[in-house]
Structure formats: C-alpha cells, structure tokens
XYZ file of C-alpha atoms in Angstrom:
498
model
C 0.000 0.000 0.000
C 2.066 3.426 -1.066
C 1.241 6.335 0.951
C 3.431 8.204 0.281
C 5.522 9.403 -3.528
C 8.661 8.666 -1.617
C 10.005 6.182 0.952
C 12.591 7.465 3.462
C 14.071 5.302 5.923
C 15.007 5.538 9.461
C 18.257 6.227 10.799
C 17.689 4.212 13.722
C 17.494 -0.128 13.465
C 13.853 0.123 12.546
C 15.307 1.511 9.299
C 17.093 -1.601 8.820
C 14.131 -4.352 8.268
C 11.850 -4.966 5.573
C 7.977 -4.058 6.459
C 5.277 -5.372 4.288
C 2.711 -3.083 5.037
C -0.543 -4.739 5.489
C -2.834 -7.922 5.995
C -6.906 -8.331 5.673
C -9.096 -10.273 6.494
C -13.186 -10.361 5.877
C -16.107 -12.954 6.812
C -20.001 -12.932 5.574
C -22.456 -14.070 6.714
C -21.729 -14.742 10.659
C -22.863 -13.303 14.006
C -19.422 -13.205 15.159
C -18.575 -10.906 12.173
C -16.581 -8.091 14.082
C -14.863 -10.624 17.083
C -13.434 -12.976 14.239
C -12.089 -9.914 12.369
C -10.513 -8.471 15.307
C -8.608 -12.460 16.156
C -7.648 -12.870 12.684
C -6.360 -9.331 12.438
C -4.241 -10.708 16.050
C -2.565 -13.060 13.649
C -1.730 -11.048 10.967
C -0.410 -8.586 13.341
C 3.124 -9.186 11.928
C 2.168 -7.504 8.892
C 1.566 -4.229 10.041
C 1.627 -2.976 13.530
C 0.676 0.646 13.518
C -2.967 1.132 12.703
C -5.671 -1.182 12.268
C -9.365 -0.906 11.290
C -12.674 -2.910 11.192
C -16.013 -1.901 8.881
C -19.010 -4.125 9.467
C -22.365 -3.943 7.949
C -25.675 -4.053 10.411
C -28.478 -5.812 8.271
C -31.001 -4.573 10.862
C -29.772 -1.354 11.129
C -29.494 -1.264 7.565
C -26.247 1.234 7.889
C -21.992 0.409 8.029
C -20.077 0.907 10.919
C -16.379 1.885 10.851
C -13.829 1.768 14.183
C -10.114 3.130 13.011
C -7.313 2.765 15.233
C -3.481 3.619 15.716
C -1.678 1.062 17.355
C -2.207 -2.978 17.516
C -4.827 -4.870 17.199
C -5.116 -6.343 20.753
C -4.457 -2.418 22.319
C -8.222 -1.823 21.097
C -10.555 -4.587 19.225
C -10.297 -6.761 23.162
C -12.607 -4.100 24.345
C -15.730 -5.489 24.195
C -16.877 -1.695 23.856
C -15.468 -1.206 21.193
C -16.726 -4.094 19.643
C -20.074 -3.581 20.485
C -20.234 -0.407 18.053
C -19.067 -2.616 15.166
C -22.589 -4.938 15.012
C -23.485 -7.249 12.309
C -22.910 -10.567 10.250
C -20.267 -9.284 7.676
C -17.143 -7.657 8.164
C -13.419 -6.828 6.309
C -10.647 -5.724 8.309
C -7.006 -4.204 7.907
C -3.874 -4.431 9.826
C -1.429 -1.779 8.372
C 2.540 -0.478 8.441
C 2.756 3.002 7.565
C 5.533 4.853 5.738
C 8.106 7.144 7.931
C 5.838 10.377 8.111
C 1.920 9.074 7.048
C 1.028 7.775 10.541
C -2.181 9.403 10.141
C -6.227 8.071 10.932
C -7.044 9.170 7.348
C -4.935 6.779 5.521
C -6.274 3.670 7.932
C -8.391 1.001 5.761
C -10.532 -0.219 4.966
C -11.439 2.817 2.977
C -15.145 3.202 2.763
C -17.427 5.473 -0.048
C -21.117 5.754 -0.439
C -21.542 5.156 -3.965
C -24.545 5.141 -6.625
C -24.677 1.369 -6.491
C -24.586 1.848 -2.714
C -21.868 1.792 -0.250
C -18.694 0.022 -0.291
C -15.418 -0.774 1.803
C -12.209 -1.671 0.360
C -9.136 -2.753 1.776
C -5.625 -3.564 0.083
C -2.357 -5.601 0.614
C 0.454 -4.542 -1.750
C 0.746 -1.313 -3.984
C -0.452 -0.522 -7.084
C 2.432 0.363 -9.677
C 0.508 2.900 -11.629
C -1.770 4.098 -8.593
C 0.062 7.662 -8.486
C -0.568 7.732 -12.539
C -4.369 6.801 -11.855
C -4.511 9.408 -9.409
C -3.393 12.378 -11.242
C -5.496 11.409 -13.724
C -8.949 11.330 -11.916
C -7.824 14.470 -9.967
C -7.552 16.438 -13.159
C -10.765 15.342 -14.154
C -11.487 17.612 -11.067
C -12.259 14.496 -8.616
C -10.907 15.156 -5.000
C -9.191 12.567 -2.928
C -8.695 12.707 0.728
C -6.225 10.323 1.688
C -2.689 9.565 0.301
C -3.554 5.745 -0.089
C -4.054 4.443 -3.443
C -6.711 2.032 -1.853
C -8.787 5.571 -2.698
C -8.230 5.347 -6.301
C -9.917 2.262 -6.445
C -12.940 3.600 -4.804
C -12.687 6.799 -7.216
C -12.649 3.804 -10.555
C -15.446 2.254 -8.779
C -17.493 5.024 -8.851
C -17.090 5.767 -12.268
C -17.594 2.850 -13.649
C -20.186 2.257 -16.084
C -21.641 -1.151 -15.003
C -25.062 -1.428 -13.380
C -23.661 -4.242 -10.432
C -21.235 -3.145 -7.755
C -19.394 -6.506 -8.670
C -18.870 -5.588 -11.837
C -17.962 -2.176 -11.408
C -15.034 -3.515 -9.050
C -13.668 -5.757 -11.665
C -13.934 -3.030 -13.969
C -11.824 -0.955 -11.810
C -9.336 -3.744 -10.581
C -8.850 -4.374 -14.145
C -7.320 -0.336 -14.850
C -4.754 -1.318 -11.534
C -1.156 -3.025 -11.847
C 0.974 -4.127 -9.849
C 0.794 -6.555 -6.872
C -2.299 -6.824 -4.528
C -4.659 -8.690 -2.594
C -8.273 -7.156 -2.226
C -11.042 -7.450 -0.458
C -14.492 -4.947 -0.581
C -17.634 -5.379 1.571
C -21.148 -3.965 -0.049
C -24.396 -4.593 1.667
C -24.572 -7.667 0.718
C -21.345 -9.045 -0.934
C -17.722 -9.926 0.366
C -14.998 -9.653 -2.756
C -11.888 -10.950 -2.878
C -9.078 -10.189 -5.503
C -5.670 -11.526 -6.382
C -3.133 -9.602 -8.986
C -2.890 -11.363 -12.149
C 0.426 -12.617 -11.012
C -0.028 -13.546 -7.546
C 2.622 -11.627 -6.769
C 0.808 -10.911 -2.561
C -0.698 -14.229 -1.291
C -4.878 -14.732 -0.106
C -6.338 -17.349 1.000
C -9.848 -18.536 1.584
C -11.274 -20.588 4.560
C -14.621 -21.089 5.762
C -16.262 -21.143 9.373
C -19.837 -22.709 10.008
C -20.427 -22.764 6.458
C -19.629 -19.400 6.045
C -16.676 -17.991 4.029
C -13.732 -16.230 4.804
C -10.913 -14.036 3.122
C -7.485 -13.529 4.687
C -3.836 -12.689 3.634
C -2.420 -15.803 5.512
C -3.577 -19.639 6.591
C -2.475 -18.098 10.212
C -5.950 -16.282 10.828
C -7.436 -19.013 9.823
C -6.105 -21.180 12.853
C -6.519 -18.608 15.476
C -10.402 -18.717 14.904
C -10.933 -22.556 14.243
C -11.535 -22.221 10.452
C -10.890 -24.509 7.634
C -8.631 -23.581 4.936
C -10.240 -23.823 1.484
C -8.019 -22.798 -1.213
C -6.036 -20.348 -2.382
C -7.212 -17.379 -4.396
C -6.129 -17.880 -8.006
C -4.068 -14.980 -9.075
C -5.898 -13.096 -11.288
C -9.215 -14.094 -9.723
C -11.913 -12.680 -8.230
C -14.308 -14.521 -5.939
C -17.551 -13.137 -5.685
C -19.375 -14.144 -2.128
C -22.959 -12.945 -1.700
C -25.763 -13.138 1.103
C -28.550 -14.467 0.129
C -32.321 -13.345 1.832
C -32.206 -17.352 3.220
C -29.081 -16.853 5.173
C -27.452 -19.334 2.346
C -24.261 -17.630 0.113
C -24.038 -17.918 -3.275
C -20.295 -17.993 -4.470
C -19.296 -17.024 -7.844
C -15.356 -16.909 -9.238
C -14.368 -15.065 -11.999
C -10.993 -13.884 -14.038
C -10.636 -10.484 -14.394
C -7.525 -10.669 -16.208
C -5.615 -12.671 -18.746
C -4.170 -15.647 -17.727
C -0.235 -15.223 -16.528
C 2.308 -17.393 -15.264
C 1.913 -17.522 -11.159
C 5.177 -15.434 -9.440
C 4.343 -15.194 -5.736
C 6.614 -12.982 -3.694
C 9.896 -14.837 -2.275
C 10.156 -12.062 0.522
C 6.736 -13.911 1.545
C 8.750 -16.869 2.571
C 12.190 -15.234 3.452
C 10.486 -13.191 5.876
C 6.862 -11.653 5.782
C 5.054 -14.122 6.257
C 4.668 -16.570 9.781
C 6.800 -19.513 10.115
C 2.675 -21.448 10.987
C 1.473 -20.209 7.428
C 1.313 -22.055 4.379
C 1.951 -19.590 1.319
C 0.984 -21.303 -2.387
C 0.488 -24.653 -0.956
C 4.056 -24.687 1.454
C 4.843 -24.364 4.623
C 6.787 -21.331 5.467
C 8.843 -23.071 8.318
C 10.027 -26.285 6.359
C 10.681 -23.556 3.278
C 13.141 -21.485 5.992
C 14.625 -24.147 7.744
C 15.539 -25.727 4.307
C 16.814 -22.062 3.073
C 19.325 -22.679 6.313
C 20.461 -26.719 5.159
C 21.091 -24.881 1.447
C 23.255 -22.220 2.930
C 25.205 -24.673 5.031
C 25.979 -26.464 2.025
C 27.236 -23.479 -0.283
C 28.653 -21.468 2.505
C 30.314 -23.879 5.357
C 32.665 -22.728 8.288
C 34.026 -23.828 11.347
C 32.263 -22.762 14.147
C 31.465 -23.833 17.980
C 27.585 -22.377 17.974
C 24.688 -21.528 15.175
C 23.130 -18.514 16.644
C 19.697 -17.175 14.956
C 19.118 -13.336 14.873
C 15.853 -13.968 16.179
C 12.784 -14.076 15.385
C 13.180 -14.378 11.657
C 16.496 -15.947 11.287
C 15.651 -18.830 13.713
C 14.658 -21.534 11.409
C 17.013 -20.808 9.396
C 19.823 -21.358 12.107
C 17.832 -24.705 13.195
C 18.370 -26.058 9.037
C 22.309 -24.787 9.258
C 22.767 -26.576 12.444
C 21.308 -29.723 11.315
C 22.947 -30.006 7.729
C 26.321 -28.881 9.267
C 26.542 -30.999 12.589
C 27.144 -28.056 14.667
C 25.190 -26.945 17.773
C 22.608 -24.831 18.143
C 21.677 -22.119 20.872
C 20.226 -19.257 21.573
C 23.283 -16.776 21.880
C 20.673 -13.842 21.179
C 17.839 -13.551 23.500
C 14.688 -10.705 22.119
C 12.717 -8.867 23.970
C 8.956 -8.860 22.640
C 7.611 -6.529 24.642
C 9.380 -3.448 22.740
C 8.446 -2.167 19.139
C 9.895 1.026 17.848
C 12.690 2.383 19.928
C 10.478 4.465 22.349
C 13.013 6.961 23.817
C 15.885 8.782 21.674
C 16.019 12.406 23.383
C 19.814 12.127 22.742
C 22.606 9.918 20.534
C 23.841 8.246 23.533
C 20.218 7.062 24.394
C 19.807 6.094 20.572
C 22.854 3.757 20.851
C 20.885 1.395 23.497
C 18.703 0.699 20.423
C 19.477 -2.820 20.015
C 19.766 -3.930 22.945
C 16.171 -2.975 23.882
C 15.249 -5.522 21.137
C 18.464 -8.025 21.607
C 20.247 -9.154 24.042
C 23.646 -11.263 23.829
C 23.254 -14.601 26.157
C 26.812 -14.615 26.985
C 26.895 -18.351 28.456
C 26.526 -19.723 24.948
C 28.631 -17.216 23.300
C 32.076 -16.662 25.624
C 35.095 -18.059 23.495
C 33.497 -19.571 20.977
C 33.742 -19.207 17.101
C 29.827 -17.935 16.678
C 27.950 -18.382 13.446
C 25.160 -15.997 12.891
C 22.314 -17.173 10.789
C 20.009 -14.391 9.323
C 17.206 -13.954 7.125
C 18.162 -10.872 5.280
C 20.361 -7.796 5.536
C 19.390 -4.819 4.294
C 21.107 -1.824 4.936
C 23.529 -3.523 7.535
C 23.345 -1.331 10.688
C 21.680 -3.663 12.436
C 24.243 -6.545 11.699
C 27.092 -3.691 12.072
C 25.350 -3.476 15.940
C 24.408 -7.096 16.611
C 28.419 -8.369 15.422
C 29.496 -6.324 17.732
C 27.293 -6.935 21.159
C 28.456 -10.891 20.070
C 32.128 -10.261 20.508
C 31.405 -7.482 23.631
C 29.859 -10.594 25.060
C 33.044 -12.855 24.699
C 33.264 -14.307 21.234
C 36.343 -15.660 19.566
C 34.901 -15.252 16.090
C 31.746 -13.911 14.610
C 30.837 -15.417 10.963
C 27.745 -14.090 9.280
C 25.351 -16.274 7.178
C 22.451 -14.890 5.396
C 19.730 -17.537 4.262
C 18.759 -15.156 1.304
C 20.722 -13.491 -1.599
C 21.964 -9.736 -1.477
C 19.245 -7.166 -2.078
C 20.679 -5.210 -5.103
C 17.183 -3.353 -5.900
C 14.237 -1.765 -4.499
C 10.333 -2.926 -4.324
C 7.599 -1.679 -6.298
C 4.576 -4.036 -4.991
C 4.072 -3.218 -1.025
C 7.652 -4.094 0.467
C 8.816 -0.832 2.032
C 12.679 -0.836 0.945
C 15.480 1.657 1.065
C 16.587 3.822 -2.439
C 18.909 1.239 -3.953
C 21.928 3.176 -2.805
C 21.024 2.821 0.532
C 21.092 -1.091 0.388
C 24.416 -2.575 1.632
C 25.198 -4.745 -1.567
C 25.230 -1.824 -3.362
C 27.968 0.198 -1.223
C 30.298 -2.452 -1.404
C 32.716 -4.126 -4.307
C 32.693 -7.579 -2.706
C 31.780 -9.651 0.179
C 34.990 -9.113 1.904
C 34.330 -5.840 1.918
C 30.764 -5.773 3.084
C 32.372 -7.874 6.628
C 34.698 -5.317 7.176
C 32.110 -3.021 7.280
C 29.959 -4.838 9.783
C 32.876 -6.153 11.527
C 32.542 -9.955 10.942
C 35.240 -12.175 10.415
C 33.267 -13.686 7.307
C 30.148 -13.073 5.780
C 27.861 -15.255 3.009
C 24.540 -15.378 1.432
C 22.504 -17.830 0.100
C 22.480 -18.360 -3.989
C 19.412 -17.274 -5.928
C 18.966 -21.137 -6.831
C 19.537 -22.357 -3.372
C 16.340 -20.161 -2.003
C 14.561 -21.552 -4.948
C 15.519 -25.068 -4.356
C 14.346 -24.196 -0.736
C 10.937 -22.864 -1.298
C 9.866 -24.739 -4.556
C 12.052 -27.939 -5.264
C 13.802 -26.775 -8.387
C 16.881 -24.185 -9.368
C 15.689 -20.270 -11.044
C 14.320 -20.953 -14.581
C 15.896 -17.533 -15.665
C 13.727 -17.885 -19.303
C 10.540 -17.951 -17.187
C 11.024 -17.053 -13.643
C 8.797 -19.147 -10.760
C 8.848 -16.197 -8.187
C 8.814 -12.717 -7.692
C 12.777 -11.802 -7.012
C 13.491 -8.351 -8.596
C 15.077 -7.245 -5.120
C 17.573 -10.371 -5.622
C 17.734 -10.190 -9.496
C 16.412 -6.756 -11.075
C 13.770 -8.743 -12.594
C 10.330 -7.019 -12.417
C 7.444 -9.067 -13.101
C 5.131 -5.836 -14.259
C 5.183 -2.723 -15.342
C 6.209 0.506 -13.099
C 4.475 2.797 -14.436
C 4.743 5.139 -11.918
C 8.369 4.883 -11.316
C 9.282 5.100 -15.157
C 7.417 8.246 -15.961
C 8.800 9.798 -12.459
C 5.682 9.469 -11.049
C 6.970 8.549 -7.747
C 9.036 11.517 -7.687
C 6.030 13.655 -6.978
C 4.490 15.725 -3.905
C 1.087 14.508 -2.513
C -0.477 17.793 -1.119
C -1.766 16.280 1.475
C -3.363 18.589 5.213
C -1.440 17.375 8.066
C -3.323 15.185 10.635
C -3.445 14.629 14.009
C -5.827 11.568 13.902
C-alpha cells in the first residue's frame, strides 16, 4: 500500500528491516462478524503494527459501521466496547505499516465510499504500480481525494464505472490497476476478494460454520478454528454474496488474462509466519531448508549456530542440522518493545538494540559464533548485533544470510530503502561488506539455493517461478509510476493529528 511518492528510511534499526505493510481479512455471513475480524487481524499482526481498522455492515440497522485505530490490534478490538459499536454478520478488516511520516487516521483502511450502487469498503495488501498515474489522472478530471492511499483510487474507478452491479464495477476498476495486490471490498450484501494477475501478494480462503472467509495468511485461519479452502487464483476474483435465506451464493471469476503464477519470495524469506502455508508450502520447512542450502554453499568452522531472532531462527535450526554443529540461543529478544520508544539524545539512541536483543553470553564466551540471518538490508543492524556478540566474549563472529543480497528496491508493497542505501550496493565484494559490519566472514545464500528451498527446483531464468526483482532486477510488471517519475512527486496532502 504506497502512501506516500517517496520512501525514506530511518536512521535508527527500525530503518534496517523490511515491512510489508498490510494484511486483511473479511467474513459474511456470521454473528461473530466483528470478534473474528478483530482475532484474525491478532494473527496477521506481523504484517503491520501501527494502525488497524474494522467496517461491518448491520443488516437490521441497515447502515456500516467503521472503528479506526493507531496502534495494535489487541491495544483496542479486546474491548468489548469497542466491539459492540461494530454490530453485524459481515465484516473486512485491515492491519497496516505506515511509511516514515503518514502515521495518520485518514490513511487507515478499509477505505469506505457511499456510492450510486450503494456503499462500499475496500481494503488492500500490496501497492499498485501505476496508482500515483491513476490518481493524477482522476484528480484532473477535477475528482478530490482525501487520503494519500491508493486504496482511494480504487474507490474513485469504482465510482465511475459504467456497469449497473457493484461486482462488476469492481472488476472493472481492478482491471485499470497493476501491480501486486490482494483485495477485499464489503457492499451490503457481498464480500470480494481479488488476487493480482500474477499472484505476486498471497490470499487465502477458509470457511467457518459454512460461512466464508478471506485472509492474507492460513495463520488467521487457525486462530479462529476455520478450515482452509483454497487459495485465491491470481488473477481471480471470488464473488461471495448473502442471500435473503441466510445461504451464500459464491461465484469466481478472471478479471484478467491468464499469466504465469510469481508469488513474492520475501513472503517466505520473511513476511510471512513460520505457521502459514503460502501457495500450498509451509513457510517453516521452506526457511529451515533455506538454512540446510546455505550450510551447504557457505560452510565454516564454528562452535555455535546462533539465529538473529525471530526471523532468522529456522534458518539457524536447518544450518545446524545439515552442518553438525550446535545450536543455541546466543541472542535472546525482547517482545515486549516495538519502535525504539526513547531517543532524546545519541547516547540514548545507541541502546537501540539492545532494547530488542540481548547477547546470552553463556553460549557465546570463546566460541567461534555463526550468525544465521534472514536478510540484511542496509547492515546497521548486523554492524550493531556483530558487535554486542564479541562485547559478550566471542572468539569469532561469521555471518550467514539464508537469502541473496538485495541489489534493488520494491515496487509491490515491500517498504525498501533507495537502492543506494542497500548494503550490496555500497560495497565491491563480500569481503568488503564484513569489514564493514565487523565480521570475520560473511555469506549469502544463492538465488537457486532459495529456490531449491521454497519450490524444489533451481531459477528458470527464461521464465522465472517467483517474484525476485530485489535479488535479481527482474520485475514481473510494469512501473508505471516509477518510469514516468511518477513517484518523484508531492502529494499535497493537510497534516493530521488523527
């Protein structure tokens, strides 16, 4: 979801990871419609943890009902007040991760218009690659949009649509978008569901007392006792409407041409949770065999495999256990911290990882240490976690990576760093890049050895399986907003307090 024309990063670690910046969720047709968005948002929680928002419909009441929040899920939608203003049987919700400077209330989805056809609520995982193109477009037309999300442009192509049904009028508009999404939009009586013609952002589809359900990952489908169903088919839509009898009527169609399947590798290097199954594999056997590939290609002699935790933990368990060496937890986190809460003053801002990480000195004093990771991005955070391992006692720190070098930014809901920013592209070599961060060695994983990991088989580079243009340069659409310097542009946009 791009907020903003430009992404800036941090300077402090939170600048240093990968966010994908939402997940959704939506149910029809049950009396538990606002309490089962509000535990599958819970579990999706991972995917964005700075606003989140419900929109029901009431069939008695005959009107929608919206509750927008900053902050996590669980700070707000456990009230059983706050529930209790979000009544009916059918419900979409959105769990989002902002851009540095667009915290605000205005940009939280689901997005919601009254329309001719009546009203609707949208809400979006991924970005749209000509959204900013689309936008300029309808606002010279004289339209007026209020938020900075391109979820709004949707609603805008919605509304002008010419076809009588509000299902059609959504494919209609869907099919005007690029880039890589997963929808979902609530009318009075309809739940949608929408997957980019390449599947580039996962969605999956479950079902609950005979009801159905739409969510970005198998995971919020276990928290509420749901089955899983399928998988949206990328470039489908799945039509899900309430019938007078309390029955729903299910209808699929294509809303584009028919293109090879890419899902997003990122999904399985690190967005997604290890419990999920993206495209029909689990995400922890896919990780943990990303770590048995690395030990393979990059071997060294160590005393200890230590995970950067959370993400690089599987990872470390699959190096361990194809290289004979031990693991332990050398790196302890602390979960209850997010964003580094205090930073009056640069000697304050240096305790920054530590208030995530802490080094667990028993398994790390004189021994040769092996880090296992998931990803490095800009390399601060490695640069800071090398060297609490050898304040803590370590003969030797060696870095491996269970994912290739990110060369190149992302285009399709991944917020990423200006390509210059990115640590493969500051150094000439390897060598170099451990210097920097103050390893004794450093590797990453081949491009083929994360595909071998996630789907069985090395890169076909004449037809590529997955999404990988961070890894390879290799786009899988158009960027139609980056080419014609769309991105480069100011959203005029009234500061909010909300």
């Amino acid at each position: 979801m791009n907020d903003t024309a430009s992404r800036k990063v941090n300077d402090d670690i939170d600048g240093d990871t990968l966010h994908e910046e939402c997940g959704v969720f939506g149910i029809l047709g049950h009396s538990d419609a606002a309490a089962l968005t509000a535990l599958g948002l819970h579990a999706l929680q991972h995917r964005g943890q700075e606003a989140a928002g419900i929109v029901t419909f009431d069939d008695k009441g005959k009107q929608f009902h919206t509750e927008k929040r900053m902050g996590l899920v669980g700070d707000h939608y456990t009230d059983p007040a706050t529930l209790a203003k979000l009544p009916g049987e059918m419900a979409i919700g959105h769990t989002r991760y902002s851009t540095t400077g667009e915290v605000a209330l205005r940009n939280v989805q689901p997005l919601f218009a009254e329309l001719e056809v009546g009203g609707i609520a949208i809400a979006h995982n991924g970005n749209f690659t000509n959204g900013l193109t689309l936008r300029r477009q309808i606002i010279s037309t004289g339209a007026i949009c209020q938020s900075t999300s391109d979820t709004e442009v949707v609603l805008h192509l919605i509304a002008r649509s010419k076809h009588p049904s509000s299902s059609d009028r959504f494919i209609d508009a869907i099919r005007q978008m690029e880039g890589g999404y997963s929808m979902l939009a609530m009318t009075r009586t309809k739940l949608i569901a929408a997957r980019d013609p390449i599947g580039i952002r996962p969605l999956v589809m479950g079902e609950l007392d005979g009801k159905p359900i739409f969510c970005s990952e198998t995971c919020a489908l276990d928290i509420i006792g749901a089955k899983y169903v399928r998988d949206v088919e990328h470039g489908e839509v799945i039509i899900c409407e309430l019938q007078p009898d309390g029955s729903v009527l299910i209808d699929s169609r294509k809303a584009s041409n028919p293109k090879p399947e890419r899902l997003c590798l990122f999904e399985y290097v690190y967005f997604a949770r290890p419990d999920s199954v993206v495209g029909g594999r689990s995400v922890y056997v896919a990780r943990k065999n990303m770590g048995m590939n690395l030990a393979k290609e990059a071997p060294v002699d160590g005393d200890v495999v230590v995970p950067v935790p959370d993400g690089g933990t599987p990872a470390a368990l699959g190096y361990a256990q194809q290289s004979g060496i031990p693991f332990e937890y050398g790196i302890i986190r602390n979960h209850y911290v997010g964003r580094t809460f205090i930073e009056p003053t640069q000697s304050i801002r240096a305790f920054g990882v530590k208030l995530k990480h802490s080094a667990n000195r028993a398994m790390i004093e004189g021994k040769r240490v092996i880090l296992v990771d998931d990803s490095i991005v800009r390399g601060t955070t490695s640069l800071k976690i090398v060297q609490m391992i050898r304040d803590a006692g370590a003969k030797e720190v060696h870095i491996r990576v269970a994912s290739p070098m990110i060369y190149y930014p992302d285009f399709y809901g991944i917020d990423t760093p200006d390509a210059d920013k990115l640590l493969a592209n500051q150094y000439a070599d390897v060598n170099d890049m451990a210097k920097y961060i103050g390893a004794d060695s450093l590797a990453f994983l081949s491009i083929d050895g994360l595909y071998r990991a996630v789907g069985g088989e090395e890169r076909n580079n004449a037809r590529p399986q997955f999404t990988d243009h961070y890894f390879t340069g290799d786009y899988p659409t158009r960027l139609l907003d980056k080419d014609g310097e769309a991105v480069g542009g100011k959203l005029a946009v009234i500061a909010s307090n909300g």
